[in-house]
mmCIF file of C-alpha atoms in Angstrom:
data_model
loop_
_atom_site.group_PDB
_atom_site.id
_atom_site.type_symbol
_atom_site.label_atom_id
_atom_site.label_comp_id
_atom_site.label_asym_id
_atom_site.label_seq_id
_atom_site.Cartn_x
_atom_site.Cartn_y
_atom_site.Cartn_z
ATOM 1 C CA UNK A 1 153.642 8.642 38.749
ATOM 2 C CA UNK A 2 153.001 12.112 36.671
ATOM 3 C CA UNK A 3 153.435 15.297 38.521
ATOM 4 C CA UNK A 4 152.274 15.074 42.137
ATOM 5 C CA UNK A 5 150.307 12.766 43.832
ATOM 6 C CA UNK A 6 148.373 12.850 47.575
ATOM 7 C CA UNK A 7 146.910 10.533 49.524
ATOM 8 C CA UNK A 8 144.008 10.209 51.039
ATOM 9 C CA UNK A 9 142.393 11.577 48.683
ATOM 10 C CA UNK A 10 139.524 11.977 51.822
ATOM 11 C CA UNK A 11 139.781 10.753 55.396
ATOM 12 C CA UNK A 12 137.356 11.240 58.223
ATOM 13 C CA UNK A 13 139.351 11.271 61.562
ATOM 14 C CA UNK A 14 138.606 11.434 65.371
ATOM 15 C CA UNK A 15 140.093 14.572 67.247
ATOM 16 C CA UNK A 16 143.147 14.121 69.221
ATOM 17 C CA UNK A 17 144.289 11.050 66.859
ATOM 18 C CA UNK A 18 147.667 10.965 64.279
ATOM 19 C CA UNK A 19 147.624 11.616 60.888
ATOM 20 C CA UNK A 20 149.963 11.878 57.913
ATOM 21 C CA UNK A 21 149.407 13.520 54.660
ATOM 22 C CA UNK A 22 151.425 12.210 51.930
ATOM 23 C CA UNK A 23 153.230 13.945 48.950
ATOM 24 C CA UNK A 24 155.175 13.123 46.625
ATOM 25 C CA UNK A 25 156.548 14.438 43.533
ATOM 26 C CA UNK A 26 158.458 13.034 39.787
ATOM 27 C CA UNK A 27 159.477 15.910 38.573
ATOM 28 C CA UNK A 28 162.846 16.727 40.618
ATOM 29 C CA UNK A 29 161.420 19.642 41.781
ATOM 30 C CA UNK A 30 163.637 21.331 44.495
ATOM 31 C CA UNK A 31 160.837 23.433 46.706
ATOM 32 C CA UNK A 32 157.560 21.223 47.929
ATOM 33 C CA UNK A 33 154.643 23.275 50.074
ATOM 34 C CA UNK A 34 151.979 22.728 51.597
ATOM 35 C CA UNK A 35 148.625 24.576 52.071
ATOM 36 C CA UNK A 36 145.172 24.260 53.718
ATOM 37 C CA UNK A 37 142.448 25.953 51.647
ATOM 38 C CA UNK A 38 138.960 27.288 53.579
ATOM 39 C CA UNK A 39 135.759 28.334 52.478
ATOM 40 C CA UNK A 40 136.329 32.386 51.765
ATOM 41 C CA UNK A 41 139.918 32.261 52.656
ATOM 42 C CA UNK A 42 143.062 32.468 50.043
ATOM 43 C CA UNK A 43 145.280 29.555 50.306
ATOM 44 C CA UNK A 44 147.372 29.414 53.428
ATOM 45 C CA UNK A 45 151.109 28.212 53.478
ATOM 46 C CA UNK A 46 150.949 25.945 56.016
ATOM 47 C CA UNK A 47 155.051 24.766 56.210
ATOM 48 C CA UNK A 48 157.742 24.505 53.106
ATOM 49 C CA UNK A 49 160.913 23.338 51.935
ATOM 50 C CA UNK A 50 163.165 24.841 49.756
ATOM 51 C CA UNK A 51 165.392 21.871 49.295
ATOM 52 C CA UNK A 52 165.590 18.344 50.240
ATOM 53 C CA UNK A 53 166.920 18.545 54.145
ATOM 54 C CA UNK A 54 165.665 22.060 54.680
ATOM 55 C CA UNK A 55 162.389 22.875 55.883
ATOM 56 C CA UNK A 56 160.233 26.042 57.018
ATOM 57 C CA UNK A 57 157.119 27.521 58.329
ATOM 58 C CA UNK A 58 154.539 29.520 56.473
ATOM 59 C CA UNK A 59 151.639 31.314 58.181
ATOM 60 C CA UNK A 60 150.005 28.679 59.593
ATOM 61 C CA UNK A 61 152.063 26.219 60.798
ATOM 62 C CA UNK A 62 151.128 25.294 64.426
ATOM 63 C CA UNK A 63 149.365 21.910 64.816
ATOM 64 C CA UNK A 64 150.983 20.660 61.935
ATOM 65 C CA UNK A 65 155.063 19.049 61.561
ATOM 66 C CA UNK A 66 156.713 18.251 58.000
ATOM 67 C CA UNK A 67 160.093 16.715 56.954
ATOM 68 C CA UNK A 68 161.984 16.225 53.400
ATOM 69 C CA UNK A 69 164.154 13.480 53.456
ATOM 70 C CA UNK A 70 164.346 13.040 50.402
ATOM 71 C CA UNK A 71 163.537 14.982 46.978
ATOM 72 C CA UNK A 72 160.591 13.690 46.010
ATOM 73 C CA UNK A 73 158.300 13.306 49.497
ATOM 74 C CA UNK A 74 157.188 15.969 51.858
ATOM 75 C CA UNK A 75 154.524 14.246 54.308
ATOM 76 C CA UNK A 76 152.269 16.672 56.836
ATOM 77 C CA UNK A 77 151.637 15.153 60.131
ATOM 78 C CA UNK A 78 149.238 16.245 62.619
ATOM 79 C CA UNK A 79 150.132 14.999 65.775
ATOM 80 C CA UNK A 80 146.817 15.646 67.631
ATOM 81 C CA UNK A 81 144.374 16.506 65.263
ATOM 82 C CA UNK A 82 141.613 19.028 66.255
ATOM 83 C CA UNK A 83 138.369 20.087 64.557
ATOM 84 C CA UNK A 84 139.758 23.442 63.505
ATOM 85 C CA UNK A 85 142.417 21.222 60.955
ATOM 86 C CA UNK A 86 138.991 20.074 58.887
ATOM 87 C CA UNK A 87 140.375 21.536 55.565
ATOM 88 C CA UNK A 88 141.612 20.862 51.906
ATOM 89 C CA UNK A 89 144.889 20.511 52.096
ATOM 90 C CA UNK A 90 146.918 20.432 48.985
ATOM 91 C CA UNK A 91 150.612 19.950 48.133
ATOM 92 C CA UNK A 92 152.624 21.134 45.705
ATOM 93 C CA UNK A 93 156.271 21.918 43.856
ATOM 94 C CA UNK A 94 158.113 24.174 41.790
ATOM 95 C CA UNK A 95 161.581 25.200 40.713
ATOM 96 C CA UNK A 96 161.626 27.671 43.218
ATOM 97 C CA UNK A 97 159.209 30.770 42.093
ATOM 98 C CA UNK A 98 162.479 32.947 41.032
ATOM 99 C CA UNK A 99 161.739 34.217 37.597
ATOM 100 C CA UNK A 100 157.776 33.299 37.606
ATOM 101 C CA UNK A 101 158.299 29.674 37.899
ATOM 102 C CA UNK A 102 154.650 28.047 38.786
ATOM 103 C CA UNK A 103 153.859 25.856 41.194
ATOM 104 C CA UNK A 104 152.392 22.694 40.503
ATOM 105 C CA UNK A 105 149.738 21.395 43.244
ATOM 106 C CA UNK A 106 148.706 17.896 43.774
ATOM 107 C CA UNK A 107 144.839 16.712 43.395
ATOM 108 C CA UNK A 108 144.360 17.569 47.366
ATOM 109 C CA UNK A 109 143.437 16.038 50.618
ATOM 110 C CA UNK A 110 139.898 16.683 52.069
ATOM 111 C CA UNK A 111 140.294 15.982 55.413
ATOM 112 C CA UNK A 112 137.166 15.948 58.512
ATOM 113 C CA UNK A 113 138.193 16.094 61.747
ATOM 114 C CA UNK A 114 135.516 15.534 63.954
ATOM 115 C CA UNK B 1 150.480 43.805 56.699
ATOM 116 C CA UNK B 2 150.281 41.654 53.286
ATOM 117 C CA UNK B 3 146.865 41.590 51.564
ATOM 118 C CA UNK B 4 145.379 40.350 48.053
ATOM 119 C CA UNK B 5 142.078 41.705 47.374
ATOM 120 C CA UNK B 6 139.343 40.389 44.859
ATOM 121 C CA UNK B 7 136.044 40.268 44.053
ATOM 122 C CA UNK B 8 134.268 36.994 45.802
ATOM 123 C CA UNK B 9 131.962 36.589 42.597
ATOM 124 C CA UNK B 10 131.406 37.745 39.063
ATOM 125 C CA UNK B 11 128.779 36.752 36.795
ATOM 126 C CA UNK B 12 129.180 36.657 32.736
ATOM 127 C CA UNK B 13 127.679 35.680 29.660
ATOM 128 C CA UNK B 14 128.622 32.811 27.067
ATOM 129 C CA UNK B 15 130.906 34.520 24.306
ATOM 130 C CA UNK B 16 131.785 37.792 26.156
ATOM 131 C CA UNK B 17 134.248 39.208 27.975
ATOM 132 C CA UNK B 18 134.953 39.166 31.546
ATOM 133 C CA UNK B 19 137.728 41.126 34.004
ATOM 134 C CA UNK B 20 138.904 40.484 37.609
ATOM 135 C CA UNK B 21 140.390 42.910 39.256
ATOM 136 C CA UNK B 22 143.068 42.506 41.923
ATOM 137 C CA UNK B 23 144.900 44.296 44.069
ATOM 138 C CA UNK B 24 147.664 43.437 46.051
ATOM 139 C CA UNK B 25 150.254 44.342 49.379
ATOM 140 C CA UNK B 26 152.872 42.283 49.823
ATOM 141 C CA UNK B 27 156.453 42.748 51.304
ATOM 142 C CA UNK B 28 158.353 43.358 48.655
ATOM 143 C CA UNK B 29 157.356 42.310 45.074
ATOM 144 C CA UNK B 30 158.701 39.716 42.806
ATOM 145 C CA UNK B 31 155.574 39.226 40.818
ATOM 146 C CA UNK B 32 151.861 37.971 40.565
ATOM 147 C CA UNK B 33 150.175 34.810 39.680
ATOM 148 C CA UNK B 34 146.729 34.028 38.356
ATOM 149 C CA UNK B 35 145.477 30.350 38.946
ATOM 150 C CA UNK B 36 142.230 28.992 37.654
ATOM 151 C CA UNK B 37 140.869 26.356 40.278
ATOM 152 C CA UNK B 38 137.188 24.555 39.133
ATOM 153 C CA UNK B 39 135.618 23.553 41.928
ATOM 154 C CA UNK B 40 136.753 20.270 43.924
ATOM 155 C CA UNK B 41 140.219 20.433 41.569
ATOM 156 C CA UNK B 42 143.984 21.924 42.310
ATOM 157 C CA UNK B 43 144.758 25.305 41.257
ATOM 158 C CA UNK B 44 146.265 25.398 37.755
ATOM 159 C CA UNK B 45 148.814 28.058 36.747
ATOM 160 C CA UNK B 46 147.707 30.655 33.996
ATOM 161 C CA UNK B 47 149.966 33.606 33.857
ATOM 162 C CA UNK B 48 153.077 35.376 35.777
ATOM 163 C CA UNK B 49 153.334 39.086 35.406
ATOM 164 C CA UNK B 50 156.622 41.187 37.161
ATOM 165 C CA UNK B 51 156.657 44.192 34.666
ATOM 166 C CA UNK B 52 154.202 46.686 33.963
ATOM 167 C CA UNK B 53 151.555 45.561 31.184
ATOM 168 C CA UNK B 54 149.837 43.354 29.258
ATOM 169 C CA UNK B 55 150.622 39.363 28.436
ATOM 170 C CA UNK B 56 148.489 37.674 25.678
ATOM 171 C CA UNK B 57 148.133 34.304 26.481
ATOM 172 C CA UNK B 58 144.964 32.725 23.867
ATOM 173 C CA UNK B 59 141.586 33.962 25.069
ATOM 174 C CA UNK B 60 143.385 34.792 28.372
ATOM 175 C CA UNK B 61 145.345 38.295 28.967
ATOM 176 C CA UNK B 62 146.946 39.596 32.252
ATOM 177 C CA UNK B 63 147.936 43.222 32.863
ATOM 178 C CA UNK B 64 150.086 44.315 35.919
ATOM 179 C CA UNK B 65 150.872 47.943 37.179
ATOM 180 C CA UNK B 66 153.038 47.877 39.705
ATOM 181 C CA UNK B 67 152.901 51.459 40.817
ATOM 182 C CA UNK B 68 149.056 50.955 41.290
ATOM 183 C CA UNK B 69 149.713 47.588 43.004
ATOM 184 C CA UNK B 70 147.018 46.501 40.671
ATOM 185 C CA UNK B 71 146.561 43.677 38.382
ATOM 186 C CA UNK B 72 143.380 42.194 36.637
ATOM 187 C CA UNK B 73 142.774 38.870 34.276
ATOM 188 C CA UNK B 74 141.044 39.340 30.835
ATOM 189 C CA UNK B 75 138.856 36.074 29.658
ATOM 190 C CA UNK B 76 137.419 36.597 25.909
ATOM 191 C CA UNK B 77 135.295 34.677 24.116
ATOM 192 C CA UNK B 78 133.948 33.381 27.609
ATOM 193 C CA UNK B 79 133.536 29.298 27.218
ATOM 194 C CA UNK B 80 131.214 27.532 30.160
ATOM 195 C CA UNK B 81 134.356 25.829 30.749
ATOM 196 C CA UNK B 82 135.412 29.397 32.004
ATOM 197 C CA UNK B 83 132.980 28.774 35.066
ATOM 198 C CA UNK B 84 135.635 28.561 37.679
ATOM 199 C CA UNK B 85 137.007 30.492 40.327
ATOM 200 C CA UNK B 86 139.947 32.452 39.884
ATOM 201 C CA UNK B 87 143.251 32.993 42.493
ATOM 202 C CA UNK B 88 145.133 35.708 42.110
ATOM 203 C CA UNK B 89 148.509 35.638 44.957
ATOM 204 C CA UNK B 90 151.376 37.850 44.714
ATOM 205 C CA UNK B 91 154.884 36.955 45.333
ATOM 206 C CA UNK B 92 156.811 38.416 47.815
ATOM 207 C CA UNK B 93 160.517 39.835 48.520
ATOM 208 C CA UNK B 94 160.562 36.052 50.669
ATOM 209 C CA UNK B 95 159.863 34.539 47.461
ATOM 210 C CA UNK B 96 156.080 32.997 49.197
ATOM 211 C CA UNK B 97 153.255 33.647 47.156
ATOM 212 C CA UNK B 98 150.108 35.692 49.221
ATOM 213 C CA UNK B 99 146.821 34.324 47.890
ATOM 214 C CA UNK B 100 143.745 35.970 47.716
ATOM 215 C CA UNK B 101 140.426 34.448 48.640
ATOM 216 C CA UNK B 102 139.270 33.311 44.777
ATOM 217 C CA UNK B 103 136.484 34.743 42.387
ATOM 218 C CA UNK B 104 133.834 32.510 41.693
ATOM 219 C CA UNK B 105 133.159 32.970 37.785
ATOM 220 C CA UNK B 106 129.993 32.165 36.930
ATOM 221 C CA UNK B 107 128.933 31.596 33.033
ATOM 222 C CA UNK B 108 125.457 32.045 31.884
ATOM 223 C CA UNK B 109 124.741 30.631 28.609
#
Protein backbone atom coordinates (compact mmCIF):
# COMPACT_ATOMS: atom_id res chain seq x y z
CA UNK A 1 0.00 0.00 0.00
CA UNK A 2 1.23 3.82 -0.84
CA UNK A 3 -0.61 6.58 0.81
CA UNK A 4 -4.33 5.88 1.16
CA UNK A 5 -6.43 3.54 -0.31
CA UNK A 6 -10.62 3.19 -0.55
CA UNK A 7 -12.74 0.75 -1.48
CA UNK A 8 -15.28 0.48 -3.54
CA UNK A 9 -13.98 2.38 -5.72
CA UNK A 10 -18.06 2.54 -6.99
CA UNK A 11 -21.04 0.72 -5.54
CA UNK A 12 -24.65 0.97 -6.52
CA UNK A 13 -26.83 0.24 -3.38
CA UNK A 14 -30.60 -0.16 -2.51
CA UNK A 15 -32.01 2.45 0.09
CA UNK A 16 -32.47 1.36 3.56
CA UNK A 17 -29.52 -1.38 3.15
CA UNK A 18 -25.78 -1.38 5.15
CA UNK A 19 -22.81 -0.17 3.87
CA UNK A 20 -19.18 0.35 4.84
CA UNK A 21 -16.65 2.56 3.31
CA UNK A 22 -13.21 1.52 3.83
CA UNK A 23 -9.95 3.54 4.56
CA UNK A 24 -6.95 2.92 5.25
CA UNK A 25 -3.74 4.58 5.47
CA UNK A 26 0.59 3.63 5.48
CA UNK A 27 1.80 6.55 6.38
CA UNK A 28 1.27 6.66 10.37
CA UNK A 29 -0.69 9.47 10.02
CA UNK A 30 -2.40 10.45 13.38
CA UNK A 31 -5.79 12.43 12.08
CA UNK A 32 -8.02 10.39 9.25
CA UNK A 33 -11.40 12.35 7.80
CA UNK A 34 -13.83 11.83 5.92
CA UNK A 35 -15.86 13.91 3.38
CA UNK A 36 -18.75 13.68 0.87
CA UNK A 37 -18.21 15.97 -2.14
CA UNK A 38 -21.56 17.32 -4.30
CA UNK A 39 -22.02 18.86 -7.46
CA UNK A 40 -21.58 22.89 -6.57
CA UNK A 41 -20.87 22.25 -2.99
CA UNK A 42 -17.22 22.57 -1.16
CA UNK A 43 -16.21 19.44 0.47
CA UNK A 44 -18.14 18.56 3.58
CA UNK A 45 -16.49 16.99 6.77
CA UNK A 46 -18.60 14.35 7.27
CA UNK A 47 -16.93 12.74 10.86
CA UNK A 48 -12.98 12.73 12.01
CA UNK A 49 -10.47 11.45 14.21
CA UNK A 50 -7.73 13.06 15.62
CA UNK A 51 -6.05 9.99 16.97
CA UNK A 52 -6.44 6.35 16.94
CA UNK A 53 -9.42 5.76 19.73
CA UNK A 54 -10.82 9.25 19.39
CA UNK A 55 -13.36 10.18 17.04
CA UNK A 56 -15.63 13.32 16.07
CA UNK A 57 -18.28 14.87 14.02
CA UNK A 58 -17.90 17.41 11.28
CA UNK A 59 -20.85 19.18 9.63
CA UNK A 60 -22.52 16.53 8.29
CA UNK A 61 -22.47 13.71 10.23
CA UNK A 62 -26.04 12.29 10.68
CA UNK A 63 -26.75 9.09 8.69
CA UNK A 64 -23.34 8.18 8.80
CA UNK A 65 -21.12 6.24 12.07
CA UNK A 66 -17.13 5.88 12.01
CA UNK A 67 -14.61 4.20 14.39
CA UNK A 68 -10.56 4.12 14.60
CA UNK A 69 -9.40 1.20 16.14
CA UNK A 70 -6.52 1.25 15.02
CA UNK A 71 -3.98 3.82 13.24
CA UNK A 72 -4.20 3.02 9.99
CA UNK A 73 -8.26 2.29 9.25
CA UNK A 74 -11.15 4.62 9.62
CA UNK A 75 -14.28 2.80 7.91
CA UNK A 76 -17.77 4.99 7.28
CA UNK A 77 -20.84 3.01 7.77
CA UNK A 78 -24.20 3.92 6.77
CA UNK A 79 -26.54 2.07 8.63
CA UNK A 80 -29.67 2.74 6.49
CA UNK A 81 -28.65 4.23 3.48
CA UNK A 82 -30.97 6.83 1.79
CA UNK A 83 -30.91 8.48 -1.64
CA UNK A 84 -29.75 11.81 -0.26
CA UNK A 85 -26.10 9.78 0.77
CA UNK A 86 -25.54 9.35 -3.34
CA UNK A 87 -22.12 11.20 -3.17
CA UNK A 88 -18.23 11.02 -3.62
CA UNK A 89 -17.00 10.31 -0.65
CA UNK A 90 -13.34 10.54 -0.07
CA UNK A 91 -10.97 9.83 2.85
CA UNK A 92 -8.07 11.19 3.89
CA UNK A 93 -4.97 11.89 6.57
CA UNK A 94 -2.58 14.26 7.78
CA UNK A 95 -0.27 15.08 10.65
CA UNK A 96 -2.78 17.08 12.09
CA UNK A 97 -3.12 20.56 9.97
CA UNK A 98 -1.04 22.53 12.85
CA UNK A 99 1.61 24.43 11.02
CA UNK A 100 0.05 23.94 7.30
CA UNK A 101 0.40 20.28 7.30
CA UNK A 102 -1.74 18.92 4.09
CA UNK A 103 -4.00 16.45 3.98
CA UNK A 104 -3.65 13.61 1.86
CA UNK A 105 -7.09 12.16 0.35
CA UNK A 106 -7.61 8.74 -0.94
CA UNK A 107 -8.75 8.05 -4.78
CA UNK A 108 -12.63 8.27 -3.49
CA UNK A 109 -15.78 6.32 -3.28
CA UNK A 110 -18.64 7.08 -5.79
CA UNK A 111 -21.41 5.79 -4.21
CA UNK A 112 -25.51 5.56 -5.81
CA UNK A 113 -28.01 5.06 -3.57
CA UNK A 114 -31.06 4.42 -5.20
CA UNK B 1 -21.37 31.80 10.04
CA UNK B 2 -18.14 30.28 8.15
CA UNK B 3 -18.01 30.86 4.36
CA UNK B 4 -15.33 30.39 1.42
CA UNK B 5 -16.24 32.17 -1.61
CA UNK B 6 -14.97 31.58 -5.29
CA UNK B 7 -15.61 31.94 -8.61
CA UNK B 8 -17.57 28.62 -10.05
CA UNK B 9 -15.60 29.00 -13.47
CA UNK B 10 -12.77 30.78 -15.19
CA UNK B 11 -11.71 30.46 -18.63
CA UNK B 12 -7.87 31.01 -19.90
CA UNK B 13 -5.62 30.72 -22.64
CA UNK B 14 -2.57 28.24 -23.29
CA UNK B 15 0.68 30.14 -22.05
CA UNK B 16 -0.98 32.95 -19.99
CA UNK B 17 -1.74 33.78 -16.81
CA UNK B 18 -4.66 33.07 -14.75
CA UNK B 19 -5.94 34.29 -10.95
CA UNK B 20 -8.63 32.94 -8.56
CA UNK B 21 -9.76 34.88 -6.17
CA UNK B 22 -11.00 33.77 -2.75
CA UNK B 23 -12.37 34.97 0.05
CA UNK B 24 -12.90 33.51 3.19
CA UNK B 25 -14.92 33.57 7.00
CA UNK B 26 -14.00 31.21 9.21
CA UNK B 27 -13.89 31.05 13.10
CA UNK B 28 -10.78 31.89 13.86
CA UNK B 29 -7.85 31.57 11.37
CA UNK B 30 -4.96 29.26 11.25
CA UNK B 31 -4.42 29.44 7.56
CA UNK B 32 -5.60 28.64 3.90
CA UNK B 33 -5.16 25.86 1.51
CA UNK B 34 -5.32 25.67 -2.25
CA UNK B 35 -5.97 22.10 -3.75
CA UNK B 36 -6.02 21.32 -7.41
CA UNK B 37 -8.66 18.43 -8.03
CA UNK B 38 -8.97 17.24 -12.10
CA UNK B 39 -12.04 15.95 -12.57
CA UNK B 40 -13.00 12.28 -11.29
CA UNK B 41 -9.45 12.48 -9.07
CA UNK B 42 -8.71 13.43 -5.13
CA UNK B 43 -7.80 16.84 -4.30
CA UNK B 44 -4.03 17.36 -4.32
CA UNK B 45 -2.34 19.87 -1.99
CA UNK B 46 -0.61 22.99 -3.66
CA UNK B 47 0.13 25.68 -1.19
CA UNK B 48 -0.49 26.77 2.67
CA UNK B 49 -0.46 30.44 3.36
CA UNK B 50 -0.90 31.87 7.37
CA UNK B 51 1.04 35.23 6.90
CA UNK B 52 0.37 38.04 4.81
CA UNK B 53 1.90 37.68 1.13
CA UNK B 54 3.16 36.02 -1.55
CA UNK B 55 4.67 32.16 -1.82
CA UNK B 56 6.45 31.18 -5.12
CA UNK B 57 5.94 27.78 -5.67
CA UNK B 58 7.15 27.00 -9.83
CA UNK B 59 4.52 28.36 -12.20
CA UNK B 60 2.20 28.44 -9.12
CA UNK B 61 2.10 31.57 -6.54
CA UNK B 62 -0.34 32.13 -3.58
CA UNK B 63 -0.87 35.48 -1.85
CA UNK B 64 -2.85 35.82 1.49
CA UNK B 65 -4.06 39.08 3.29
CA UNK B 66 -5.42 38.37 6.24
CA UNK B 67 -6.88 41.71 7.14
CA UNK B 68 -8.85 41.54 3.78
CA UNK B 69 -9.76 37.88 4.51
CA UNK B 70 -8.66 37.48 0.97
CA UNK B 71 -6.48 35.14 -0.82
CA UNK B 72 -6.07 34.31 -4.63
CA UNK B 73 -3.83 31.51 -6.66
CA UNK B 74 -1.50 32.73 -9.51
CA UNK B 75 -0.99 29.95 -12.49
CA UNK B 76 1.73 31.24 -15.19
CA UNK B 77 2.67 29.87 -18.14
CA UNK B 78 -0.90 28.16 -18.17
CA UNK B 79 -0.27 24.26 -19.37
CA UNK B 80 -3.70 22.28 -20.58
CA UNK B 81 -2.73 20.19 -17.79
CA UNK B 82 -3.81 23.36 -15.75
CA UNK B 83 -7.52 22.49 -16.83
CA UNK B 84 -8.75 21.57 -13.43
CA UNK B 85 -10.77 22.88 -10.82
CA UNK B 86 -9.36 24.57 -8.02
CA UNK B 87 -10.39 24.32 -3.91
CA UNK B 88 -9.56 26.86 -1.92
CA UNK B 89 -10.71 25.96 2.25
CA UNK B 90 -9.53 27.87 5.10
CA UNK B 91 -8.53 26.53 8.36
CA UNK B 92 -10.12 27.35 11.33
CA UNK B 93 -9.36 28.24 15.19
CA UNK B 94 -10.87 24.16 15.47
CA UNK B 95 -8.10 23.29 13.31
CA UNK B 96 -11.08 21.88 10.34
CA UNK B 97 -10.49 23.15 7.08
CA UNK B 98 -13.89 25.14 5.40
CA UNK B 99 -13.91 24.36 1.68
CA UNK B 100 -15.22 26.32 -0.90
CA UNK B 101 -17.28 25.01 -3.78
CA UNK B 102 -14.15 24.67 -6.54
CA UNK B 103 -13.32 26.76 -9.78
CA UNK B 104 -13.55 24.96 -12.81
CA UNK B 105 -10.36 26.13 -14.90
CA UNK B 106 -10.82 25.82 -18.23
CA UNK B 107 -7.69 26.02 -20.83
CA UNK B 108 -8.15 27.01 -24.35
CA UNK B 109 -5.35 26.25 -26.54
Amino acid sequence: IAGITQAPTSQILAAGRRMTLRCTQDMRHNAMYWYRQDLGLGLRLIHYSNTAGTTGKGEVPDGYSVSRANTDDFPLTLASAVPSQTSVYFCASSDGLAGGNEQFFGPGTRLTVL
Amino acid sequence: GQNIDQPTEMTATEGAIVQINCTYQTSGFNGLFWYQQHAGEAPTFLSYNVLDGLEEKGRFSSFLSRSKGYSYLLLKELQMKDSASYLCAGLDSNYQLIWGAGTKLIIKP
